[in-house]
mmCIF file of C-alpha atoms in Angstrom:
data_model
loop_
_atom_site.group_PDB
_atom_site.id
_atom_site.type_symbol
_atom_site.label_atom_id
_atom_site.label_comp_id
_atom_site.label_asym_id
_atom_site.label_seq_id
_atom_site.Cartn_x
_atom_site.Cartn_y
_atom_site.Cartn_z
ATOM 1 C CA UNK A 1 11.841 -77.946 -30.622
ATOM 2 C CA UNK A 2 12.126 -74.555 -32.335
ATOM 3 C CA UNK A 3 14.206 -74.635 -35.976
ATOM 4 C CA UNK A 4 15.472 -71.926 -37.737
ATOM 5 C CA UNK A 5 16.038 -71.501 -41.607
ATOM 6 C CA UNK A 6 17.622 -68.627 -44.147
ATOM 7 C CA UNK A 7 16.336 -68.199 -47.405
ATOM 8 C CA UNK A 8 16.515 -65.529 -50.003
ATOM 9 C CA UNK A 9 13.556 -63.693 -51.714
ATOM 10 C CA UNK A 10 12.712 -62.620 -55.206
ATOM 11 C CA UNK A 11 14.190 -59.054 -54.287
ATOM 12 C CA UNK A 12 17.419 -60.059 -52.851
ATOM 13 C CA UNK A 13 16.129 -59.721 -50.000
ATOM 14 C CA UNK A 14 17.093 -62.145 -46.823
ATOM 15 C CA UNK A 15 14.440 -63.363 -44.687
ATOM 16 C CA UNK A 16 14.535 -66.171 -41.610
ATOM 17 C CA UNK A 17 11.861 -68.865 -41.399
ATOM 18 C CA UNK A 18 11.470 -70.152 -37.812
ATOM 19 C CA UNK A 19 9.270 -73.390 -37.547
ATOM 20 C CA UNK A 20 8.119 -74.757 -34.326
ATOM 21 C CA UNK A 21 6.699 -77.785 -33.128
ATOM 22 C CA UNK A 22 3.158 -78.292 -31.785
ATOM 23 C CA UNK A 23 3.249 -78.419 -28.056
ATOM 24 C CA UNK A 24 6.373 -76.189 -27.686
ATOM 25 C CA UNK A 25 7.265 -72.535 -27.197
ATOM 26 C CA UNK A 26 7.854 -70.200 -30.030
ATOM 27 C CA UNK A 27 10.358 -67.443 -28.543
ATOM 28 C CA UNK A 28 11.172 -64.422 -31.081
ATOM 29 C CA UNK A 29 12.891 -61.127 -30.230
ATOM 30 C CA UNK A 30 12.452 -59.824 -33.961
ATOM 31 C CA UNK A 31 9.018 -59.386 -34.034
ATOM 32 C CA UNK A 32 8.547 -56.180 -35.966
ATOM 33 C CA UNK A 33 9.911 -58.235 -38.852
ATOM 34 C CA UNK A 34 7.432 -60.701 -38.617
ATOM 35 C CA UNK A 35 6.149 -60.714 -42.259
ATOM 36 C CA UNK A 36 4.161 -63.519 -42.121
ATOM 37 C CA UNK A 37 3.257 -67.142 -39.584
ATOM 38 C CA UNK A 38 1.109 -69.997 -40.736
ATOM 39 C CA UNK A 39 0.009 -72.578 -38.512
ATOM 40 C CA UNK A 40 -0.967 -76.197 -39.692
ATOM 41 C CA UNK A 41 0.644 -79.397 -41.757
ATOM 42 C CA UNK A 42 -0.275 -80.965 -44.984
ATOM 43 C CA UNK A 43 -1.067 -78.150 -47.048
ATOM 44 C CA UNK A 44 -3.631 -77.175 -45.090
ATOM 45 C CA UNK A 45 -2.420 -73.482 -43.181
ATOM 46 C CA UNK A 46 -4.046 -70.402 -41.445
ATOM 47 C CA UNK A 47 -2.643 -67.114 -41.090
ATOM 48 C CA UNK A 48 -2.226 -66.288 -37.182
ATOM 49 C CA UNK A 49 0.278 -63.368 -37.364
ATOM 50 C CA UNK A 50 -2.257 -61.330 -35.995
ATOM 51 C CA UNK A 51 -2.591 -63.949 -32.914
ATOM 52 C CA UNK A 52 0.715 -64.209 -32.254
ATOM 53 C CA UNK A 53 2.185 -60.842 -32.839
ATOM 54 C CA UNK A 54 0.707 -59.580 -29.498
ATOM 55 C CA UNK A 55 2.115 -62.424 -27.492
ATOM 56 C CA UNK A 56 5.718 -61.827 -28.817
ATOM 57 C CA UNK A 57 5.365 -57.974 -28.922
ATOM 58 C CA UNK A 58 4.704 -57.725 -24.856
ATOM 59 C CA UNK A 59 7.504 -60.112 -24.405
ATOM 60 C CA UNK A 60 6.081 -63.096 -23.782
ATOM 61 C CA UNK A 61 6.912 -67.140 -25.840
ATOM 62 C CA UNK A 62 3.839 -68.306 -27.761
ATOM 63 C CA UNK A 63 2.697 -71.653 -26.501
ATOM 64 C CA UNK A 64 1.890 -73.508 -30.201
ATOM 65 C CA UNK A 65 -1.336 -74.988 -29.680
ATOM 66 C CA UNK A 66 -5.238 -74.753 -31.193
ATOM 67 C CA UNK A 67 -6.311 -73.236 -28.504
ATOM 68 C CA UNK A 68 -3.680 -70.667 -27.801
ATOM 69 C CA UNK A 69 -3.773 -69.712 -31.642
ATOM 70 C CA UNK A 70 -7.646 -70.201 -32.123
ATOM 71 C CA UNK A 71 -7.896 -72.575 -35.147
ATOM 72 C CA UNK A 72 -7.078 -76.182 -35.906
ATOM 73 C CA UNK A 73 -6.870 -76.358 -39.769
ATOM 74 C CA UNK A 74 -6.259 -79.868 -40.131
ATOM 75 C CA UNK A 75 -7.126 -81.737 -36.434
ATOM 76 C CA UNK A 76 -5.976 -85.536 -37.263
ATOM 77 C CA UNK A 77 -2.340 -84.224 -38.286
ATOM 78 C CA UNK A 78 0.796 -83.327 -36.263
ATOM 79 C CA UNK A 79 0.961 -79.518 -37.037
ATOM 80 C CA UNK A 80 3.620 -76.576 -36.932
ATOM 81 C CA UNK A 81 3.929 -73.031 -36.421
ATOM 82 C CA UNK A 82 5.988 -71.500 -39.041
ATOM 83 C CA UNK A 83 6.909 -67.626 -38.819
ATOM 84 C CA UNK A 84 8.938 -65.765 -42.079
ATOM 85 C CA UNK A 85 10.421 -62.530 -40.633
ATOM 86 C CA UNK A 86 12.796 -60.160 -41.595
ATOM 87 C CA UNK A 87 15.869 -59.033 -39.728
ATOM 88 C CA UNK A 88 15.140 -55.418 -38.739
ATOM 89 C CA UNK A 89 17.800 -52.825 -38.938
ATOM 90 C CA UNK A 90 17.249 -49.549 -37.531
ATOM 91 C CA UNK A 91 15.400 -47.211 -40.313
ATOM 92 C CA UNK A 92 16.280 -43.633 -40.373
ATOM 93 C CA UNK A 93 13.819 -41.031 -42.304
ATOM 94 C CA UNK A 94 15.133 -37.094 -42.610
ATOM 95 C CA UNK A 95 13.031 -34.619 -41.826
ATOM 96 C CA UNK A 96 12.996 -30.855 -42.307
ATOM 97 C CA UNK A 97 12.565 -29.172 -39.447
ATOM 98 C CA UNK A 98 10.601 -25.703 -38.298
ATOM 99 C CA UNK A 99 13.337 -23.533 -38.856
ATOM 100 C CA UNK A 100 14.638 -25.440 -42.028
ATOM 101 C CA UNK A 101 16.959 -27.411 -40.164
ATOM 102 C CA UNK A 102 17.528 -31.251 -41.195
ATOM 103 C CA UNK A 103 16.177 -34.041 -38.682
ATOM 104 C CA UNK A 104 16.957 -37.248 -38.277
ATOM 105 C CA UNK A 105 14.265 -39.939 -37.349
ATOM 106 C CA UNK A 106 14.236 -43.214 -36.437
ATOM 107 C CA UNK A 107 11.081 -45.170 -37.392
ATOM 108 C CA UNK A 108 9.427 -47.356 -34.916
ATOM 109 C CA UNK A 109 8.251 -50.118 -35.551
ATOM 110 C CA UNK A 110 8.414 -50.000 -39.222
ATOM 111 C CA UNK A 111 6.442 -52.887 -40.775
ATOM 112 C CA UNK A 112 3.421 -52.661 -38.039
ATOM 113 C CA UNK A 113 2.918 -48.618 -38.766
ATOM 114 C CA UNK A 114 2.853 -49.997 -42.291
ATOM 115 C CA UNK A 115 0.258 -52.840 -41.967
ATOM 116 C CA UNK A 116 -1.494 -49.956 -39.953
ATOM 117 C CA UNK A 117 -1.209 -47.405 -42.805
ATOM 118 C CA UNK A 118 -2.336 -49.638 -45.851
ATOM 119 C CA UNK A 119 -5.892 -50.844 -43.546
ATOM 120 C CA UNK A 120 -6.243 -47.005 -43.940
ATOM 121 C CA UNK A 121 -5.767 -47.024 -47.780
ATOM 122 C CA UNK A 122 -2.761 -44.213 -47.151
ATOM 123 C CA UNK A 123 -0.195 -44.365 -49.855
ATOM 124 C CA UNK A 124 3.332 -44.734 -48.585
ATOM 125 C CA UNK A 125 4.546 -42.006 -50.909
ATOM 126 C CA UNK A 126 1.931 -39.612 -49.979
ATOM 127 C CA UNK A 127 2.928 -40.399 -46.944
ATOM 128 C CA UNK A 128 6.622 -39.603 -46.736
ATOM 129 C CA UNK A 129 6.183 -36.570 -48.853
ATOM 130 C CA UNK A 130 3.512 -35.060 -46.373
ATOM 131 C CA UNK A 131 5.578 -35.311 -43.611
ATOM 132 C CA UNK A 132 8.952 -34.605 -44.630
ATOM 133 C CA UNK A 133 8.731 -31.356 -43.837
ATOM 134 C CA UNK A 134 7.340 -29.931 -40.771
ATOM 135 C CA UNK A 135 6.018 -26.852 -39.358
ATOM 136 C CA UNK A 136 5.381 -24.709 -36.121
ATOM 137 C CA UNK A 137 6.425 -26.823 -32.846
ATOM 138 C CA UNK A 138 4.364 -25.294 -30.152
ATOM 139 C CA UNK A 139 2.368 -26.823 -27.228
ATOM 140 C CA UNK A 140 -1.267 -26.374 -27.229
ATOM 141 C CA UNK A 141 -2.968 -24.087 -24.914
ATOM 142 C CA UNK A 142 -5.677 -26.234 -23.819
ATOM 143 C CA UNK A 143 -3.554 -29.686 -23.477
ATOM 144 C CA UNK A 144 -2.412 -30.563 -19.920
ATOM 145 C CA UNK A 145 0.181 -32.797 -21.442
ATOM 146 C CA UNK A 146 2.914 -30.474 -22.262
ATOM 147 C CA UNK A 147 3.801 -32.662 -25.534
ATOM 148 C CA UNK A 148 5.124 -30.466 -28.603
ATOM 149 C CA UNK A 149 2.603 -30.623 -31.344
ATOM 150 C CA UNK A 150 4.143 -30.255 -35.362
ATOM 151 C CA UNK A 151 2.049 -29.834 -38.254
ATOM 152 C CA UNK A 152 3.076 -31.602 -41.674
ATOM 153 C CA UNK A 153 3.652 -28.680 -44.550
ATOM 154 C CA UNK A 154 0.345 -29.722 -46.303
ATOM 155 C CA UNK A 155 -1.751 -29.631 -42.915
ATOM 156 C CA UNK A 156 -2.502 -33.223 -43.364
ATOM 157 C CA UNK A 157 -0.592 -35.244 -40.287
ATOM 158 C CA UNK A 158 0.150 -33.678 -36.735
ATOM 159 C CA UNK A 159 2.690 -34.896 -34.820
ATOM 160 C CA UNK A 160 3.054 -35.050 -31.001
ATOM 161 C CA UNK A 161 5.811 -35.779 -28.520
ATOM 162 C CA UNK A 162 5.070 -38.436 -26.691
ATOM 163 C CA UNK A 163 6.505 -40.695 -23.501
ATOM 164 C CA UNK A 164 8.566 -43.624 -23.558
ATOM 165 C CA UNK A 165 5.756 -45.619 -21.584
ATOM 166 C CA UNK A 166 3.504 -44.197 -24.325
ATOM 167 C CA UNK A 167 5.031 -45.687 -27.252
ATOM 168 C CA UNK A 168 5.626 -48.721 -25.406
ATOM 169 C CA UNK A 169 1.835 -48.989 -24.985
ATOM 170 C CA UNK A 170 0.869 -47.808 -28.375
ATOM 171 C CA UNK A 171 3.430 -50.101 -30.593
ATOM 172 C CA UNK A 172 2.186 -53.389 -28.592
ATOM 173 C CA UNK A 173 -1.286 -52.564 -29.613
ATOM 174 C CA UNK A 174 -0.877 -52.409 -33.201
ATOM 175 C CA UNK A 175 -1.948 -55.872 -34.103
ATOM 176 C CA UNK A 176 -5.068 -55.451 -32.251
ATOM 177 C CA UNK A 177 -5.672 -51.746 -33.599
ATOM 178 C CA UNK A 178 -4.827 -52.418 -37.030
ATOM 179 C CA UNK A 179 -7.473 -55.888 -37.040
ATOM 180 C CA UNK A 180 -9.724 -53.437 -35.781
ATOM 181 C CA UNK A 181 -9.320 -50.535 -38.501
ATOM 182 C CA UNK A 182 -9.649 -53.065 -41.070
ATOM 183 C CA UNK A 183 -13.076 -54.950 -39.546
ATOM 184 C CA UNK A 184 -14.642 -51.224 -38.598
ATOM 185 C CA UNK A 185 -13.809 -49.022 -41.449
ATOM 186 C CA UNK A 186 -16.165 -46.090 -39.444
ATOM 187 C CA UNK A 187 -14.467 -46.236 -36.441
ATOM 188 C CA UNK A 188 -13.901 -43.227 -34.392
ATOM 189 C CA UNK A 189 -10.757 -44.597 -32.725
ATOM 190 C CA UNK A 190 -7.631 -41.735 -33.546
ATOM 191 C CA UNK A 191 -5.376 -42.917 -36.512
ATOM 192 C CA UNK A 192 -1.906 -43.082 -35.418
ATOM 193 C CA UNK A 193 0.259 -43.732 -38.488
ATOM 194 C CA UNK A 194 3.718 -43.887 -37.563
ATOM 195 C CA UNK A 195 6.021 -43.005 -34.144
ATOM 196 C CA UNK A 196 9.202 -42.132 -34.469
ATOM 197 C CA UNK A 197 12.524 -41.311 -32.314
ATOM 198 C CA UNK A 198 14.483 -37.889 -33.031
ATOM 199 C CA UNK A 199 18.083 -38.396 -33.435
ATOM 200 C CA UNK A 200 19.848 -35.095 -31.865
#
């Protein structure tokens, strides 16, 4: 049975805790707001956040079993899955465009991308300061996609347009992508640090 409680953090932020018994199905829609997921009982808990995120992001439910979650922290006990999540309001970020106009960006998957930036050692204040002013906005002659590229004022970061389908694929792979960057610091994979929708 899936049960839900509300709790107040030390900083006044309201979070929810959903508890699902072993053998039951976990269904959550506020996937991007998941901050913690633990599986176990009696003081023996395993972190399974990165195990459940890919399933929930794809729109599927999670069958709460040791086989699905990949661990059994207390074999002799009846276990449960405990997920802590924060309701995600729309987050906006203001950016100065190439012509000096202020544009509003809606931040996509803010929690997941913050984990990716953390895994790469990117300082949040530095990152947001860098992309607060964008330059250029042209198509690359060598590219065939027709995507438009922008550059942060300090030339540290590149932003490119993409399709809704490509964006959905990227968000869906973020948990595995973040884990790969943690495990393989010298990975040659491209670094995706954020995704945004332009509000006109």
